[in-house]
Amino acid sequence: MDLQTCLKKMELVGVLAFATVDKSGAPQIRNISAIHYEQDALYFFTARGKNFCEELLSDGRVQILAYTKYKEMIRLSGKAYPVDDEGQVKWREKIFEEQPYLANVYPGDTKNIGIVFCIDKAEIEYFNLGVNPIFRETYSLGDVTINQKGYVITEKCLGCGECRKVCPQSCIDEGSPFKIRQNNCLHCGGCYEKCPAGAIIKK
Ligand code: SF4
Ligand code: SF4
């Protein structure tokens, strides 16, 4: 798996869930399909009067979720910003060309109420529950630092093997210390709870 394949899969899913945070700090989710994909950015269209737009302009943080029929989850976490005036026309036309239904929703010049946002810096998590063991990996779009998640075994490990007994994905290898195969870990926390030595830490 890689970044470009993740973007392609998002495009194939088509309708994605976009999560933002409103003025009161409450989560808000909308389904969006007016999206154009470039190799290094996503562009999406909404209307200026929508609360969604207000949330994007005031905060910008957005999380996008795609889920495929093969049990793959792709989650993008980034910040959206409105493109410049020239880009507004260029990307809006591109999005309308690729999504013909939009001409029905915003016929003629009514599409001028729209605004195009761009996301060109984001973290993209790929999580496949349809394979054994499960597989996960994280990629960066643009210049972003990836937030490490999950669990890691430290030098305090005694080598007792208790963690391996409770791991649903059998993704802990023996060694000194024992080691979690990060690409196959569910982040369930079973090993963390079971370790008698407190050798496992949450990243
Ligand atoms: S349960 Fe803790 S001490 Fe035992 S092998 Fe696993 S990490 Fe090491
Ligand atoms: S967090 Fe869960 S899946 Fe990951 S190593 Fe620990 S027990 Fe296994």
PDB file of C-alpha atoms and ligand atoms in Angstrom:
ATOM      1  CA  MET A   1       0.000   0.000   0.000  1.00  0.00           C
ATOM      2  CA  ASP A   2       1.109   3.573  -0.570  1.00  0.00           C
ATOM      3  CA  LEU A   3      -0.213   7.115  -0.512  1.00  0.00           C
ATOM      4  CA  GLN A   4      -1.289   7.241  -4.160  1.00  0.00           C
ATOM      5  CA  THR A   5      -3.174   3.944  -3.901  1.00  0.00           C
ATOM      6  CA  CYS A   6      -4.971   5.272  -0.814  1.00  0.00           C
ATOM      7  CA  LEU A   7      -6.008   8.410  -2.705  1.00  0.00           C
ATOM      8  CA  LYS A   8      -7.216   6.277  -5.611  1.00  0.00           C
ATOM      9  CA  LYS A   9      -9.261   4.109  -3.270  1.00  0.00           C
ATOM     10  CA  MET A  10     -10.832   7.216  -1.725  1.00  0.00           C
ATOM     11  CA  GLU A  11     -11.736   8.400  -5.201  1.00  0.00           C
ATOM     12  CA  LEU A  12     -13.295   5.026  -6.045  1.00  0.00           C
ATOM     13  CA  VAL A  13     -15.346   5.009  -2.833  1.00  0.00           C
ATOM     14  CA  GLY A  14     -16.641   8.359  -4.044  1.00  0.00           C
ATOM     15  CA  VAL A  15     -18.794   9.590  -1.182  1.00  0.00           C
ATOM     16  CA  LEU A  16     -16.677  10.247   1.878  1.00  0.00           C
ATOM     17  CA  ALA A  17     -17.521  11.253   5.444  1.00  0.00           C
ATOM     18  CA  PHE A  18     -15.992  14.605   6.401  1.00  0.00           C
ATOM     19  CA  ALA A  19     -15.770  15.386  10.120  1.00  0.00           C
ATOM     20  CA  THR A  20     -15.267  18.897  11.471  1.00  0.00           C
ATOM     21  CA  VAL A  21     -15.688  20.607  14.837  1.00  0.00           C
ATOM     22  CA  ASP A  22     -18.389  23.241  15.296  1.00  0.00           C
ATOM     23  CA  LYS A  23     -18.347  26.448  17.364  1.00  0.00           C
ATOM     24  CA  SER A  24     -19.333  24.600  20.527  1.00  0.00           C
ATOM     25  CA  GLY A  25     -16.655  21.948  20.041  1.00  0.00           C
ATOM     26  CA  ALA A  26     -19.171  19.296  18.953  1.00  0.00           C
ATOM     27  CA  PRO A  27     -18.275  16.895  16.125  1.00  0.00           C
ATOM     28  CA  GLN A  28     -20.131  17.294  12.817  1.00  0.00           C
ATOM     29  CA  ILE A  29     -20.046  14.810   9.938  1.00  0.00           C
ATOM     30  CA  ARG A  30     -21.179  15.281   6.327  1.00  0.00           C
ATOM     31  CA  ASN A  31     -20.997  13.105   3.268  1.00  0.00           C
ATOM     32  CA  ILE A  32     -19.119  14.832   0.466  1.00  0.00           C
ATOM     33  CA  SER A  33     -18.588  13.641  -3.087  1.00  0.00           C
ATOM     34  CA  ALA A  34     -17.719  16.912  -4.851  1.00  0.00           C
ATOM     35  CA  ILE A  35     -14.025  16.119  -4.684  1.00  0.00           C
ATOM     36  CA  HIS A  36     -11.189  16.286  -7.191  1.00  0.00           C
ATOM     37  CA  TYR A  37      -7.976  14.360  -6.589  1.00  0.00           C
ATOM     38  CA  GLU A  38      -4.480  15.414  -7.607  1.00  0.00           C
ATOM     39  CA  GLN A  39      -1.348  13.454  -6.680  1.00  0.00           C
ATOM     40  CA  ASP A  40      -0.412  16.021  -4.057  1.00  0.00           C
ATOM     41  CA  ALA A  41      -3.764  17.453  -2.943  1.00  0.00           C
ATOM     42  CA  LEU A  42      -7.542  17.093  -2.691  1.00  0.00           C
ATOM     43  CA  TYR A  43      -9.945  19.830  -3.735  1.00  0.00           C
ATOM     44  CA  PHE A  44     -13.567  19.858  -2.648  1.00  0.00           C
ATOM     45  CA  PHE A  45     -16.577  22.051  -3.210  1.00  0.00           C
ATOM     46  CA  THR A  46     -19.224  23.271  -0.799  1.00  0.00           C
ATOM     47  CA  ALA A  47     -21.467  26.340  -0.489  1.00  0.00           C
ATOM     48  CA  ARG A  48     -20.414  29.455   1.424  1.00  0.00           C
ATOM     49  CA  GLY A  49     -23.617  29.573   3.472  1.00  0.00           C
ATOM     50  CA  LYS A  50     -23.260  26.122   4.983  1.00  0.00           C
ATOM     51  CA  ASN A  51     -22.151  25.567   8.560  1.00  0.00           C
ATOM     52  CA  PHE A  52     -19.617  23.144   7.099  1.00  0.00           C
ATOM     53  CA  CYS A  53     -17.977  26.055   5.274  1.00  0.00           C
ATOM     54  CA  GLU A  54     -18.015  28.221   8.405  1.00  0.00           C
ATOM     55  CA  GLU A  55     -16.321  25.451  10.387  1.00  0.00           C
ATOM     56  CA  LEU A  56     -13.667  25.007   7.724  1.00  0.00           C
ATOM     57  CA  LEU A  57     -12.974  28.748   7.534  1.00  0.00           C
ATOM     58  CA  SER A  58     -12.767  29.214  11.294  1.00  0.00           C
ATOM     59  CA  ASP A  59     -10.847  26.072  12.217  1.00  0.00           C
ATOM     60  CA  GLY A  60      -9.920  24.128   9.127  1.00  0.00           C
ATOM     61  CA  ARG A  61      -9.222  20.823  10.810  1.00  0.00           C
ATOM     62  CA  VAL A  62     -10.946  18.015   9.007  1.00  0.00           C
ATOM     63  CA  GLN A  63     -10.951  14.257   9.132  1.00  0.00           C
ATOM     64  CA  ILE A  64     -12.125  12.269   6.121  1.00  0.00           C
ATOM     65  CA  LEU A  65     -13.132   8.631   6.245  1.00  0.00           C
ATOM     66  CA  ALA A  66     -13.492   6.117   3.437  1.00  0.00           C
ATOM     67  CA  TYR A  67     -14.453   2.477   3.886  1.00  0.00           C
ATOM     68  CA  THR A  68     -14.246  -0.070   1.083  1.00  0.00           C
ATOM     69  CA  LYS A  69     -16.203  -3.289   0.596  1.00  0.00           C
ATOM     70  CA  TYR A  70     -12.939  -5.142   1.255  1.00  0.00           C
ATOM     71  CA  LYS A  71     -12.965  -3.897   4.887  1.00  0.00           C
ATOM     72  CA  GLU A  72     -10.313  -1.288   4.252  1.00  0.00           C
ATOM     73  CA  MET A  73     -10.533   1.946   6.203  1.00  0.00           C
ATOM     74  CA  ILE A  74      -8.707   5.018   4.950  1.00  0.00           C
ATOM     75  CA  ARG A  75      -8.649   8.026   7.240  1.00  0.00           C
ATOM     76  CA  LEU A  76      -7.193  11.386   6.273  1.00  0.00           C
ATOM     77  CA  SER A  77      -6.483  13.975   8.975  1.00  0.00           C
ATOM     78  CA  GLY A  78      -5.490  17.412   7.793  1.00  0.00           C
ATOM     79  CA  LYS A  79      -6.309  21.059   7.486  1.00  0.00           C
ATOM     80  CA  ALA A  80      -8.389  22.568   4.694  1.00  0.00           C
ATOM     81  CA  TYR A  81      -7.988  26.090   3.321  1.00  0.00           C
ATOM     82  CA  PRO A  82      -9.853  28.013   0.601  1.00  0.00           C
ATOM     83  CA  VAL A  83      -7.888  28.212  -2.645  1.00  0.00           C
ATOM     84  CA  ASP A  84      -7.080  31.593  -4.239  1.00  0.00           C
ATOM     85  CA  ASP A  85      -9.461  33.341  -6.687  1.00  0.00           C
ATOM     86  CA  GLU A  86      -7.894  31.813  -9.783  1.00  0.00           C
ATOM     87  CA  GLY A  87      -8.024  28.381  -8.215  1.00  0.00           C
ATOM     88  CA  GLN A  88     -11.664  28.815  -7.235  1.00  0.00           C
ATOM     89  CA  VAL A  89     -12.723  28.874 -10.876  1.00  0.00           C
ATOM     90  CA  LYS A  90     -10.235  26.285 -12.086  1.00  0.00           C
ATOM     91  CA  TRP A  91     -10.973  23.633  -9.465  1.00  0.00           C
ATOM     92  CA  ARG A  92     -14.711  24.299  -9.348  1.00  0.00           C
ATOM     93  CA  GLU A  93     -14.960  23.705 -13.096  1.00  0.00           C
ATOM     94  CA  LYS A  94     -12.898  20.541 -12.760  1.00  0.00           C
ATOM     95  CA  ILE A  95     -15.115  19.218  -9.954  1.00  0.00           C
ATOM     96  CA  PHE A  96     -18.298  20.011 -11.891  1.00  0.00           C
ATOM     97  CA  GLU A  97     -16.881  18.313 -14.979  1.00  0.00           C
ATOM     98  CA  GLU A  98     -16.111  15.143 -13.019  1.00  0.00           C
ATOM     99  CA  GLN A  99     -19.393  15.157 -11.062  1.00  0.00           C
ATOM    100  CA  PRO A 100     -22.216  15.902 -13.529  1.00  0.00           C
ATOM    101  CA  TYR A 101     -24.916  15.708 -10.805  1.00  0.00           C
ATOM    102  CA  LEU A 102     -23.595  19.008  -9.426  1.00  0.00           C
ATOM    103  CA  ALA A 103     -25.014  20.875 -12.426  1.00  0.00           C
ATOM    104  CA  ASN A 104     -28.424  19.713 -11.250  1.00  0.00           C
ATOM    105  CA  VAL A 105     -27.804  20.835  -7.666  1.00  0.00           C
ATOM    106  CA  TYR A 106     -26.262  24.186  -8.671  1.00  0.00           C
ATOM    107  CA  PRO A 107     -27.501  24.960 -12.206  1.00  0.00           C
ATOM    108  CA  GLY A 108     -26.001  27.819 -14.213  1.00  0.00           C
ATOM    109  CA  ASP A 109     -24.478  30.659 -12.258  1.00  0.00           C
ATOM    110  CA  THR A 110     -25.887  29.446  -8.931  1.00  0.00           C
ATOM    111  CA  LYS A 111     -22.630  27.510  -8.601  1.00  0.00           C
ATOM    112  CA  ASN A 112     -21.008  30.865  -7.792  1.00  0.00           C
ATOM    113  CA  ILE A 113     -22.242  30.396  -4.225  1.00  0.00           C
ATOM    114  CA  GLY A 114     -19.679  27.623  -3.978  1.00  0.00           C
ATOM    115  CA  ILE A 115     -16.246  27.684  -2.478  1.00  0.00           C
ATOM    116  CA  VAL A 116     -13.392  25.290  -3.136  1.00  0.00           C
ATOM    117  CA  PHE A 117     -11.122  24.106  -0.340  1.00  0.00           C
ATOM    118  CA  CYS A 118      -7.800  22.362  -0.651  1.00  0.00           C
ATOM    119  CA  ILE A 119      -6.045  19.857   1.587  1.00  0.00           C
ATOM    120  CA  ASP A 120      -2.383  19.419   0.697  1.00  0.00           C
ATOM    121  CA  LYS A 121      -0.943  18.487   4.083  1.00  0.00           C
ATOM    122  CA  ALA A 122      -2.397  15.485   5.844  1.00  0.00           C
ATOM    123  CA  GLU A 123      -1.766  12.209   7.562  1.00  0.00           C
ATOM    124  CA  ILE A 124      -3.399   9.202   5.899  1.00  0.00           C
ATOM    125  CA  GLU A 125      -3.990   6.001   7.834  1.00  0.00           C
ATOM    126  CA  TYR A 126      -4.698   2.773   5.979  1.00  0.00           C
ATOM    127  CA  PHE A 127      -6.257  -0.045   8.019  1.00  0.00           C
ATOM    128  CA  ASN A 128      -7.228  -3.352   6.408  1.00  0.00           C
ATOM    129  CA  LEU A 129      -9.383  -5.683   8.519  1.00  0.00           C
ATOM    130  CA  GLY A 130     -10.010  -8.009   5.570  1.00  0.00           C
ATOM    131  CA  VAL A 131      -6.607  -9.751   5.690  1.00  0.00           C
ATOM    132  CA  ASN A 132      -4.955 -12.015   8.251  1.00  0.00           C
ATOM    133  CA  PRO A 133      -3.174 -10.626  10.114  1.00  0.00           C
ATOM    134  CA  ILE A 134      -4.774  -7.225   9.797  1.00  0.00           C
ATOM    135  CA  PHE A 135      -2.588  -4.601   8.124  1.00  0.00           C
ATOM    136  CA  ARG A 136      -2.111  -0.931   8.868  1.00  0.00           C
ATOM    137  CA  GLU A 137       0.257   1.774   7.661  1.00  0.00           C
ATOM    138  CA  THR A 138       0.389   5.560   7.782  1.00  0.00           C
ATOM    139  CA  TYR A 139       1.471   7.926   5.007  1.00  0.00           C
ATOM    140  CA  SER A 140       1.999  11.648   4.785  1.00  0.00           C
ATOM    141  CA  LEU A 141       0.550  13.943   2.139  1.00  0.00           C
ATOM    142  CA  GLY A 142       2.815  16.969   1.915  1.00  0.00           C
ATOM    143  CA  ASP A 143       5.151  18.008   4.674  1.00  0.00           C
ATOM    144  CA  VAL A 144       3.530  16.719   7.873  1.00  0.00           C
ATOM    145  CA  THR A 145       4.810  14.887  10.909  1.00  0.00           C
ATOM    146  CA  ILE A 146       3.062  11.593  11.488  1.00  0.00           C
ATOM    147  CA  ASN A 147       1.648  11.069  14.984  1.00  0.00           C
ATOM    148  CA  GLN A 148       2.786   7.654  16.134  1.00  0.00           C
ATOM    149  CA  LYS A 149       0.032   5.557  17.721  1.00  0.00           C
ATOM    150  CA  GLY A 150      -0.241   2.165  19.327  1.00  0.00           C
ATOM    151  CA  TYR A 151       1.942   0.275  21.776  1.00  0.00           C
ATOM    152  CA  VAL A 152       5.627  -0.471  22.135  1.00  0.00           C
ATOM    153  CA  ILE A 153       7.537  -2.893  24.371  1.00  0.00           C
ATOM    154  CA  THR A 154      10.394  -1.402  26.360  1.00  0.00           C
ATOM    155  CA  GLU A 155      13.582  -2.777  27.879  1.00  0.00           C
ATOM    156  CA  LYS A 156      11.640  -3.573  31.062  1.00  0.00           C
ATOM    157  CA  CYS A 157      10.363  -6.698  29.307  1.00  0.00           C
ATOM    158  CA  LEU A 158      10.973  -9.908  31.308  1.00  0.00           C
ATOM    159  CA  GLY A 159      10.339 -12.263  28.385  1.00  0.00           C
ATOM    160  CA  CYS A 160       7.464 -14.052  30.165  1.00  0.00           C
ATOM    161  CA  GLY A 161       5.315 -14.301  27.025  1.00  0.00           C
ATOM    162  CA  GLU A 162       2.036 -13.289  28.703  1.00  0.00           C
ATOM    163  CA  CYS A 163       1.423 -10.601  26.083  1.00  0.00           C
ATOM    164  CA  ARG A 164       1.625 -13.132  23.253  1.00  0.00           C
ATOM    165  CA  LYS A 165      -1.109 -15.251  24.832  1.00  0.00           C
ATOM    166  CA  VAL A 166      -3.668 -12.442  24.649  1.00  0.00           C
ATOM    167  CA  CYS A 167      -2.712 -10.881  21.326  1.00  0.00           C
ATOM    168  CA  PRO A 168      -5.619 -11.464  18.889  1.00  0.00           C
ATOM    169  CA  GLN A 169      -3.366 -10.940  15.874  1.00  0.00           C
ATOM    170  CA  SER A 170      -0.308 -12.956  17.041  1.00  0.00           C
ATOM    171  CA  CYS A 171       1.795  -9.950  16.183  1.00  0.00           C
ATOM    172  CA  ILE A 172       4.258 -10.027  19.080  1.00  0.00           C
ATOM    173  CA  ASP A 173       7.614 -11.619  18.353  1.00  0.00           C
ATOM    174  CA  GLU A 174       9.920 -13.126  20.962  1.00  0.00           C
ATOM    175  CA  GLY A 175      13.186 -11.357  21.632  1.00  0.00           C
ATOM    176  CA  SER A 176      14.889  -9.211  24.160  1.00  0.00           C
ATOM    177  CA  PRO A 177      12.750  -7.246  24.531  1.00  0.00           C
ATOM    178  CA  PHE A 178       9.718  -8.817  22.831  1.00  0.00           C
ATOM    179  CA  LYS A 179       8.613  -6.775  19.838  1.00  0.00           C
ATOM    180  CA  ILE A 180       5.248  -5.752  18.384  1.00  0.00           C
ATOM    181  CA  ARG A 181       4.922  -5.909  14.594  1.00  0.00           C
ATOM    182  CA  GLN A 182       3.380  -2.481  14.239  1.00  0.00           C
ATOM    183  CA  ASN A 183       1.863  -3.059  10.794  1.00  0.00           C
ATOM    184  CA  ASN A 184      -0.222  -5.936  12.152  1.00  0.00           C
ATOM    185  CA  CYS A 185      -1.278  -4.473  15.508  1.00  0.00           C
ATOM    186  CA  LEU A 186      -4.930  -3.665  16.224  1.00  0.00           C
ATOM    187  CA  HIS A 187      -4.074  -1.184  19.005  1.00  0.00           C
ATOM    188  CA  CYS A 188      -6.510  -3.169  21.163  1.00  0.00           C
ATOM    189  CA  GLY A 189      -4.398  -2.765  24.323  1.00  0.00           C
ATOM    190  CA  GLY A 190      -4.683  -6.413  25.394  1.00  0.00           C
ATOM    191  CA  CYS A 191      -0.921  -6.821  25.828  1.00  0.00           C
ATOM    192  CA  TYR A 192      -0.684  -3.517  27.687  1.00  0.00           C
ATOM    193  CA  GLU A 193      -3.256  -4.637  30.248  1.00  0.00           C
ATOM    194  CA  LYS A 194      -1.719  -8.076  30.702  1.00  0.00           C
ATOM    195  CA  CYS A 195       2.000  -7.270  31.027  1.00  0.00           C
ATOM    196  CA  PRO A 196       3.089  -8.004  34.641  1.00  0.00           C
ATOM    197  CA  ALA A 197       6.152  -5.788  34.356  1.00  0.00           C
ATOM    198  CA  GLY A 198       4.560  -2.625  33.005  1.00  0.00           C
ATOM    199  CA  ALA A 199       6.948  -2.974  30.092  1.00  0.00           C
ATOM    200  CA  ILE A 200       4.467  -1.921  27.418  1.00  0.00           C
ATOM    201  CA  ILE A 201       3.794   1.749  26.864  1.00  0.00           C
ATOM    202  CA  LYS A 202       1.158   3.521  24.826  1.00  0.00           C
ATOM    203  CA  LYS A 203       2.726   5.833  22.233  1.00  0.00           C
TER     204      LYS A 203
HETATM  205  S1  SF4 B   1       4.037  -9.594  29.007  1.00  0.00           S
HETATM  206 FE1  SF4 B   1       5.437  -7.847  29.330  1.00  0.00          FE
HETATM  207  S2  SF4 B   1       7.238  -8.758  30.316  1.00  0.00           S
HETATM  208 FE2  SF4 B   1       6.058 -10.454  29.459  1.00  0.00          FE
HETATM  209  S3  SF4 B   1       6.979 -10.796  27.416  1.00  0.00           S
HETATM  210 FE3  SF4 B   1       5.269  -9.385  27.145  1.00  0.00          FE
HETATM  211  S4  SF4 B   1       6.168  -7.359  27.277  1.00  0.00           S
HETATM  212 FE4  SF4 B   1       7.663  -8.760  28.116  1.00  0.00          FE
HETATM  213  S1  SF4 B   2      -2.282  -3.950  21.111  1.00  0.00           S
HETATM  214 FE1  SF4 B   2      -3.511  -5.814  20.748  1.00  0.00          FE
HETATM  215  S2  SF4 B   2      -3.018  -6.419  18.646  1.00  0.00           S
HETATM  216 FE2  SF4 B   2      -1.454  -4.962  19.286  1.00  0.00          FE
HETATM  217  S3  SF4 B   2       0.234  -6.212  20.051  1.00  0.00           S
HETATM  218 FE3  SF4 B   2      -1.061  -5.664  21.821  1.00  0.00          FE
HETATM  219  S4  SF4 B   2      -2.502  -7.375  22.013  1.00  0.00           S
HETATM  220 FE4  SF4 B   2      -1.597  -7.534  19.957  1.00  0.00          FE
END
